[in-house]
Coordinates of C-alpha atoms in Angstrom, one line a residue:
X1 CA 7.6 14.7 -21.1
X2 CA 10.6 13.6 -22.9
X3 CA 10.6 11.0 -25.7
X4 CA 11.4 7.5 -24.9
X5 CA 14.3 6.5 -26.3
X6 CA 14.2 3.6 -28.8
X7 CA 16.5 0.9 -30.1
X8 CA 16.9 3.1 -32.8
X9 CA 18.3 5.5 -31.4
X10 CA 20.9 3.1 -29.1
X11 CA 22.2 1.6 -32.6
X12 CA 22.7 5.3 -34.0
X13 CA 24.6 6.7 -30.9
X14 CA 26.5 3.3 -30.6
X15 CA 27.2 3.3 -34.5
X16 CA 26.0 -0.2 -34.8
X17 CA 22.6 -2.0 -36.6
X18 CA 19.7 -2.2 -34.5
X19 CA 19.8 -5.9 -35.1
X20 CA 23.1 -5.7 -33.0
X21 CA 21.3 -3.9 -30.2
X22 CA 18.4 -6.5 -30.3
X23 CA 21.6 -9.2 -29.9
X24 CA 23.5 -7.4 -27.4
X25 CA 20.5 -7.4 -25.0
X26 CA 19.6 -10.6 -25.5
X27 CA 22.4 -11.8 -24.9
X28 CA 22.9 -14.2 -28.2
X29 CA 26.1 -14.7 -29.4
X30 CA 28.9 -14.1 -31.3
X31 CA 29.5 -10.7 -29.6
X32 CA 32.4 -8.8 -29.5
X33 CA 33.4 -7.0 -25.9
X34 CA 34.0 -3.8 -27.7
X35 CA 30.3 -3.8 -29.3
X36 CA 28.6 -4.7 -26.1
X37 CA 30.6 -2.3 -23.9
X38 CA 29.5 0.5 -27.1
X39 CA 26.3 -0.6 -26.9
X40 CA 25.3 -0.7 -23.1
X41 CA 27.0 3.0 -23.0
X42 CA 24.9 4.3 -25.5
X43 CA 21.7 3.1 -23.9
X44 CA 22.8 4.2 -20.6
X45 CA 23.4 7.6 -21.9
X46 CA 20.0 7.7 -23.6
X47 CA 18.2 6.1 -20.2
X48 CA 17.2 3.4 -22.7
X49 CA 14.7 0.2 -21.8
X50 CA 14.2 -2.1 -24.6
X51 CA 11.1 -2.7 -26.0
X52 CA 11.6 -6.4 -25.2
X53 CA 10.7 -5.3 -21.5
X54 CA 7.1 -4.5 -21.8
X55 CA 6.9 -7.5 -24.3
X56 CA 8.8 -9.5 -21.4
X57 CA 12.0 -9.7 -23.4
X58 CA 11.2 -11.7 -26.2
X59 CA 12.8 -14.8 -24.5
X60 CA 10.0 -15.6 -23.1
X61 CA 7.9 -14.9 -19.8
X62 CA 9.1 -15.5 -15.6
X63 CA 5.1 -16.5 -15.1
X64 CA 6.2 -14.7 -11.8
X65 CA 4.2 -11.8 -10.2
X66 CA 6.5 -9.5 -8.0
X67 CA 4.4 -8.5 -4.8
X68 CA 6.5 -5.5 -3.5
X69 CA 6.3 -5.0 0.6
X70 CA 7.8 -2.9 3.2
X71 CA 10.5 -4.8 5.0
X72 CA 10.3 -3.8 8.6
X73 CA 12.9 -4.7 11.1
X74 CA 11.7 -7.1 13.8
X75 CA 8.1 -7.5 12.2
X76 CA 7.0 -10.5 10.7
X77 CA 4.7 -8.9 8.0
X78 CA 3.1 -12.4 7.1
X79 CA 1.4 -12.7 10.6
X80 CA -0.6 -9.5 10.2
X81 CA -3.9 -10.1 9.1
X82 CA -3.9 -7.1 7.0
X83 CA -0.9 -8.4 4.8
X84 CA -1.6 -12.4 5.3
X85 CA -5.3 -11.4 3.8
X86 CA -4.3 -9.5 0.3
X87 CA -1.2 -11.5 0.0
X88 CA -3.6 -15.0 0.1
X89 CA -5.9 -13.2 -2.6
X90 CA -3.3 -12.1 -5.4
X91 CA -1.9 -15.6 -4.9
X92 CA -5.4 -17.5 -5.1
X93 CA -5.9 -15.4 -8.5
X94 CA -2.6 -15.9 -9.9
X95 CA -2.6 -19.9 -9.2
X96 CA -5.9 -19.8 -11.3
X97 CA -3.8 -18.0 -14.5
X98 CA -0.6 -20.3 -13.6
X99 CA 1.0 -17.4 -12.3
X100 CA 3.3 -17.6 -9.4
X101 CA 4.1 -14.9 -6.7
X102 CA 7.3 -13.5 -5.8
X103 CA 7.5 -11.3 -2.9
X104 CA 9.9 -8.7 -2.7
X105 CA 10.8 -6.5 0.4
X106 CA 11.6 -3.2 -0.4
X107 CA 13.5 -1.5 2.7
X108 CA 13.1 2.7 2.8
X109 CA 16.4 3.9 2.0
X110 CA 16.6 1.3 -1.2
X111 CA 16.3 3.4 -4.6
X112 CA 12.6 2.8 -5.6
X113 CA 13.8 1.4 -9.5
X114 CA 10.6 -0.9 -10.2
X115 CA 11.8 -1.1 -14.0
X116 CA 14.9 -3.2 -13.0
X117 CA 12.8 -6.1 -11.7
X118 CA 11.0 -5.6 -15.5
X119 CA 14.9 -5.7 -16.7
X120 CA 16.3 -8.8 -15.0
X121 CA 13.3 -10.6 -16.0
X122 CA 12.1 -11.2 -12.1
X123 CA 8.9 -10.2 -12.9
X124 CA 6.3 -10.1 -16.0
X125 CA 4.1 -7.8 -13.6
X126 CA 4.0 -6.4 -9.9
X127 CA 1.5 -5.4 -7.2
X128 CA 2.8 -2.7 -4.6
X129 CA 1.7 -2.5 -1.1
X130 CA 2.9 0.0 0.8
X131 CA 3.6 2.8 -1.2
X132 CA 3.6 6.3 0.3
X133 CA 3.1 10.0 -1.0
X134 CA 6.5 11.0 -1.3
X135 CA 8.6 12.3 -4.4
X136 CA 10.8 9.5 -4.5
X137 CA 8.0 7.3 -4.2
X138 CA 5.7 9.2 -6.9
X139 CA 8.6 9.7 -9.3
X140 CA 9.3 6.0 -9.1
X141 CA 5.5 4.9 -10.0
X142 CA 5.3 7.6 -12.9
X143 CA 8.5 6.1 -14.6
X144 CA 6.7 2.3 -14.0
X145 CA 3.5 3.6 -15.1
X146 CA 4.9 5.8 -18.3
X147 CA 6.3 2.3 -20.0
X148 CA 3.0 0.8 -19.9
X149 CA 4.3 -2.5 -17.8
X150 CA 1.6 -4.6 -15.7
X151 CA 1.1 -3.1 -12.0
X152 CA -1.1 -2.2 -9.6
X153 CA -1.6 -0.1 -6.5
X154 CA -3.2 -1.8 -2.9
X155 CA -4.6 0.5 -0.3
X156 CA -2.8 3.8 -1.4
X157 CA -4.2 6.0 -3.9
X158 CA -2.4 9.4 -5.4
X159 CA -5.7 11.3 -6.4
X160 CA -3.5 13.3 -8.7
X161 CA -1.9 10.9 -11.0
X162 CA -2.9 8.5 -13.2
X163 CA -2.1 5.3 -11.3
X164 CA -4.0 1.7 -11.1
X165 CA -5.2 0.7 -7.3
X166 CA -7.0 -1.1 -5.4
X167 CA -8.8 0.3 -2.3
X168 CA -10.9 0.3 0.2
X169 CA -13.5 3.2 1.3
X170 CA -11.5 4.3 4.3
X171 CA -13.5 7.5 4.5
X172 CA -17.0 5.6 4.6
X173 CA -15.0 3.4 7.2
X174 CA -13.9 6.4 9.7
X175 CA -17.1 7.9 9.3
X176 CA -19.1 4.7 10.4
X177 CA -16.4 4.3 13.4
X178 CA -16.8 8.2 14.4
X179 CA -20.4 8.1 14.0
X180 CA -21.2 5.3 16.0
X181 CA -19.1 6.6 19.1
X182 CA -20.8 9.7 18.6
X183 CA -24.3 8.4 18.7
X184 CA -23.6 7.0 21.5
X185 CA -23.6 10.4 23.3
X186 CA -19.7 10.9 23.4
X187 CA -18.7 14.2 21.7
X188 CA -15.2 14.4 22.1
X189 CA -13.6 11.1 20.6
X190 CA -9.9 10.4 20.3
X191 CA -8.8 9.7 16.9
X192 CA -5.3 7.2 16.9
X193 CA -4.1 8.0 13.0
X194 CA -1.1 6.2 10.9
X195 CA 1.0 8.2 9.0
X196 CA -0.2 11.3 6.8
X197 CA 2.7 9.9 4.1
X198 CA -0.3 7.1 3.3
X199 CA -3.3 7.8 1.8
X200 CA -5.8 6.1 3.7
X201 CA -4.2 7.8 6.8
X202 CA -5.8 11.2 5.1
X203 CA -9.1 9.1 4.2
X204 CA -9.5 7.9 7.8
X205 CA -8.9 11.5 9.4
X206 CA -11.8 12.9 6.3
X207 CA -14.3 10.5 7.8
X208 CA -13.6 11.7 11.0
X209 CA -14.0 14.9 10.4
X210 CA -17.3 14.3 8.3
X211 CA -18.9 12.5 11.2
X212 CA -17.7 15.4 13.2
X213 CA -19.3 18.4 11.3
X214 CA -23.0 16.0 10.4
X215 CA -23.2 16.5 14.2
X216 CA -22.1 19.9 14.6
X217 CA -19.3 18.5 16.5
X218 CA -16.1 21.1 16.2
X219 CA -12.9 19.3 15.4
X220 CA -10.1 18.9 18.1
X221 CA -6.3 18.9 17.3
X222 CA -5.7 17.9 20.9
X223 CA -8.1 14.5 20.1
X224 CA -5.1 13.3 17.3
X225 CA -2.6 11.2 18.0
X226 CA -0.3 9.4 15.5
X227 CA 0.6 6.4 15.6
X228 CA 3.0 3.9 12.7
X229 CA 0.3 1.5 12.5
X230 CA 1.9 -1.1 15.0
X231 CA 0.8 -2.4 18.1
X232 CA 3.8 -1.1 19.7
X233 CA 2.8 2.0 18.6
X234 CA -0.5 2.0 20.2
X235 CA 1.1 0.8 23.3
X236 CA 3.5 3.8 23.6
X237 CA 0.5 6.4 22.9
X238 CA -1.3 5.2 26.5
X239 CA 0.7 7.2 28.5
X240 CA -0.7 10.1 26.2
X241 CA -3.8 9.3 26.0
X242 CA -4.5 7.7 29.7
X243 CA -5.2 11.6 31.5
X244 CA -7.6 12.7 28.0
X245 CA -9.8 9.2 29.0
X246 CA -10.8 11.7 32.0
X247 CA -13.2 13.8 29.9
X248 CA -12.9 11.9 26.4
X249 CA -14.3 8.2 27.1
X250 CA -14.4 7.3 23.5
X251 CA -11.4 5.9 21.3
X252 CA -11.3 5.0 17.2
X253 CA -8.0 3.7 16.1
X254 CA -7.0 3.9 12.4
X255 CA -5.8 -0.2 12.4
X256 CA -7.0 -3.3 15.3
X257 CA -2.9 -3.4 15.8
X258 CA -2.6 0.1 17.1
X259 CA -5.8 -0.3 18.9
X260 CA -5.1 -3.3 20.9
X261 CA -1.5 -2.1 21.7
X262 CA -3.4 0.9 23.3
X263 CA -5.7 -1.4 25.1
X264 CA -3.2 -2.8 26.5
X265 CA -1.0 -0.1 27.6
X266 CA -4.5 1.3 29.3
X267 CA -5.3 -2.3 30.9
X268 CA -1.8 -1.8 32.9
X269 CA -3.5 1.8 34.0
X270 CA -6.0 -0.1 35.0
X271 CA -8.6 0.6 32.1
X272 CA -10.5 -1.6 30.9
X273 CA -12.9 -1.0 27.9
X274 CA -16.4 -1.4 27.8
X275 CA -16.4 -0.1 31.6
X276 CA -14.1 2.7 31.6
X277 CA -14.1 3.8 27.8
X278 CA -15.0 2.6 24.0
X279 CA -12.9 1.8 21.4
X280 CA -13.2 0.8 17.5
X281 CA -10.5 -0.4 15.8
X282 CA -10.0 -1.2 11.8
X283 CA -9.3 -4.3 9.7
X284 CA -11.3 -6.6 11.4
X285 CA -8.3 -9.2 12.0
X286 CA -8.6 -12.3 13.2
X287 CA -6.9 -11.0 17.0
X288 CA -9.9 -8.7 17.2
X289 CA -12.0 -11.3 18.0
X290 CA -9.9 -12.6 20.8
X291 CA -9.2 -9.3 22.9
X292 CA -10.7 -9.3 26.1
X293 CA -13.8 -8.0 25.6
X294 CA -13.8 -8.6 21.9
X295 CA -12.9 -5.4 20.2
X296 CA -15.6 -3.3 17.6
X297 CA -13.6 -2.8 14.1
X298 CA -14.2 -1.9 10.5
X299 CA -14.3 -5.0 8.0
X300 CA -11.9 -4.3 5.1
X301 CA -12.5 -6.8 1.8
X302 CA -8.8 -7.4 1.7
X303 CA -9.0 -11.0 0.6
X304 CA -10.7 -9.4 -2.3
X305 CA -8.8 -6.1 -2.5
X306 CA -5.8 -8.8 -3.4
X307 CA -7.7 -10.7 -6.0
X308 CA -8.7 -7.8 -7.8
X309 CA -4.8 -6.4 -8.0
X310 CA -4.0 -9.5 -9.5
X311 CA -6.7 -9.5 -12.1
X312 CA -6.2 -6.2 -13.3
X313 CA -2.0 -7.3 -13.5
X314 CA -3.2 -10.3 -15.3
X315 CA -5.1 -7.8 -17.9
X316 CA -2.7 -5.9 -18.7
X317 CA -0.1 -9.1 -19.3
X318 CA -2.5 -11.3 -21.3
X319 CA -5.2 -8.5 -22.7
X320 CA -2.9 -4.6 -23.0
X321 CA -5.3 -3.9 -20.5
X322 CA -4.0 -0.3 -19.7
X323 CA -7.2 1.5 -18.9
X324 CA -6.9 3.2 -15.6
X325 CA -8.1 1.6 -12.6
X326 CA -9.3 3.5 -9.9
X327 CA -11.5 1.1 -7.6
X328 CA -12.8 1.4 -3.4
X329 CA -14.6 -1.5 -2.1
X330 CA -17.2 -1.2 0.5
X331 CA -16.3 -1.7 4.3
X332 CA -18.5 -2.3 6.7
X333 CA -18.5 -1.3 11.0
X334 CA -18.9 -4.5 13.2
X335 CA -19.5 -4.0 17.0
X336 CA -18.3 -5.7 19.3
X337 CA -18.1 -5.9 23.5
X338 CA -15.6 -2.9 23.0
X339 CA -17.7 -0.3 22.5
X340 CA -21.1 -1.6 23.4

């Protein structure tokens, strides 16, 4: 790993003091053009973040948490319970530390550059949600986590690196689904996934799979169907899934979204479960307990998932709390009408 550079270095390259550095980036005055523009060049050159970042730029603190979320087109991510729930517990925890939250949509083809929010003094900290496992994404994280600044990881976890998150046990949570289904007599169950690029995608299919071979149960490719996590989604994957229900009458589905879109999309088939297949979804949203019958899911602490993100972003601002945090909460399988 290359060396940081320093101011040091910036004043050296620039030919200036590092006092004139300091002044250049904090933007006191007198300042001549010339200096600045020599200056800013040299610590572009070098790739250089001030010190002043990770001590929030000397000037003083924003007292603003950045909460970093997917933007998706057309999808109000706010009325999800799964969003709604961990974006209610970082803000509960901040409000206790007279923190405030920012939230910040990140579309997919913006450059992942968490250290600018650091920069423009947005932020004194952040909490991601919906990180994936791609290079970009990875190379982004390891240049946030290798300056030490506050963050932390919800709900996606790179087993690999050294990264701060907050979790839940997906793989205890797909077991308990697959299980249950299974003890129910059905050996063939269909498995609705999300995405392999996030993590808990890959837990969800492990505990699957687990509950599959503590029964003896060989695994089925042409069980798994992939899904984005939306009720839409779920919706589409009907059609798909509709002819399997003829020898496969039991369903898990990796989020309640996906699963009541395919409830749905099987209700206009004229399926209806409970009588002509089972189904456990995950989450545990409030909507699950309105479907018609009431739909079986997997309770996710993500109330406190939220609350524990914050605290650990808190530590690190007001303690140098940089000990790695790897946590996964407990979930737990409540049935409902759905596959009863």
């Amino acid at each position: 790993m290359n060396k940081l550079a320093n101011r040091k270095d910036v004043a050296r390259l620039a030919g200036v003091s590092e006092a004139t550095v300091s002044r250049v980036f904090n933007n006191i005055a007198p300042l001549k053009e010339e200096t600045k523009k020599k200056v800013l060049k040299a610590a572009k050159e070098l790739h250089y973040h001030p010190n002043v970042i990770a001590q929030n730029f000397a000037k003083g603190k924003s007292n603003n948490i950045g909460v970093i979320v997917p933007y998706l087109p057309k999808v109000n991510l706010m009325s999800t319970h799964y969003f709604s729930e961990l974006v209610s517990g970082i803000g509960a925890k901040l409000g206790e530390s007279g923190y405030g939250l920012l939230l910040l949509f990140q579309t997919p083809e913006q450059p992942k550059d968490y250290i600018q929010l650091f920069q423009s003094q947005r932020v004194d900290g952040c909490i991601i949600l919906g990180a994936k496992n791609t290079p970009n994404d990875i190379t982004a994280l390891n240049n946030l986590h290798e300056h030490h600044l506050p963050y932390c990881l919800i709900n996606q976890t790179f087993s690999e690196q050294p990264f701060h998150f907050i979790d839940g046990d997906h793989v205890d949570g797909s077991y308990q689904a697959t299980t249950s289904l299974l003890n129910k007599g059905f050996e063939r169950v269909i498995f609705l996934n999300g995405s392999k690029e996030f993590s808990n995608s890959l837990d969800r299919l492990e505990g699957y799979r687990k509950a599959l071979r503590d029964k003896d149960i060989p695994f089925n490719k042409d069980l798994i169907f992939e899904g984005n996590y939306s009720r839409k989604s779920g919706y589409k994957l009907a059609e798909q899934i509709y002819p399997i229900l003829q020898t496969s009458k039991a369903i898990f589905a990796a989020n309640d979204r996906m699963a009541i879109g395919l409830m749905q999309g099987l209700n206009e088939r004229g399926l209806l479960a409970s009588k002509d297949y089972f189904i456990i979804g995950y989450d545990n949203s409030e909507i699950s307990r309105m479907t018609s019958p009431p739909l079986s899911t997997v309770n996710v602490p993500l109330y406190e998932m939220g609350q524990l993100a914050a605290e650990k972003v808190l530590n690190c601002i007001l303690h140098g709390d940089n000990e790695k945090t790897s946590l996964k909460l407990p979930v737990t399988l409540i049935e409902r009408e759905s596959s009863l």
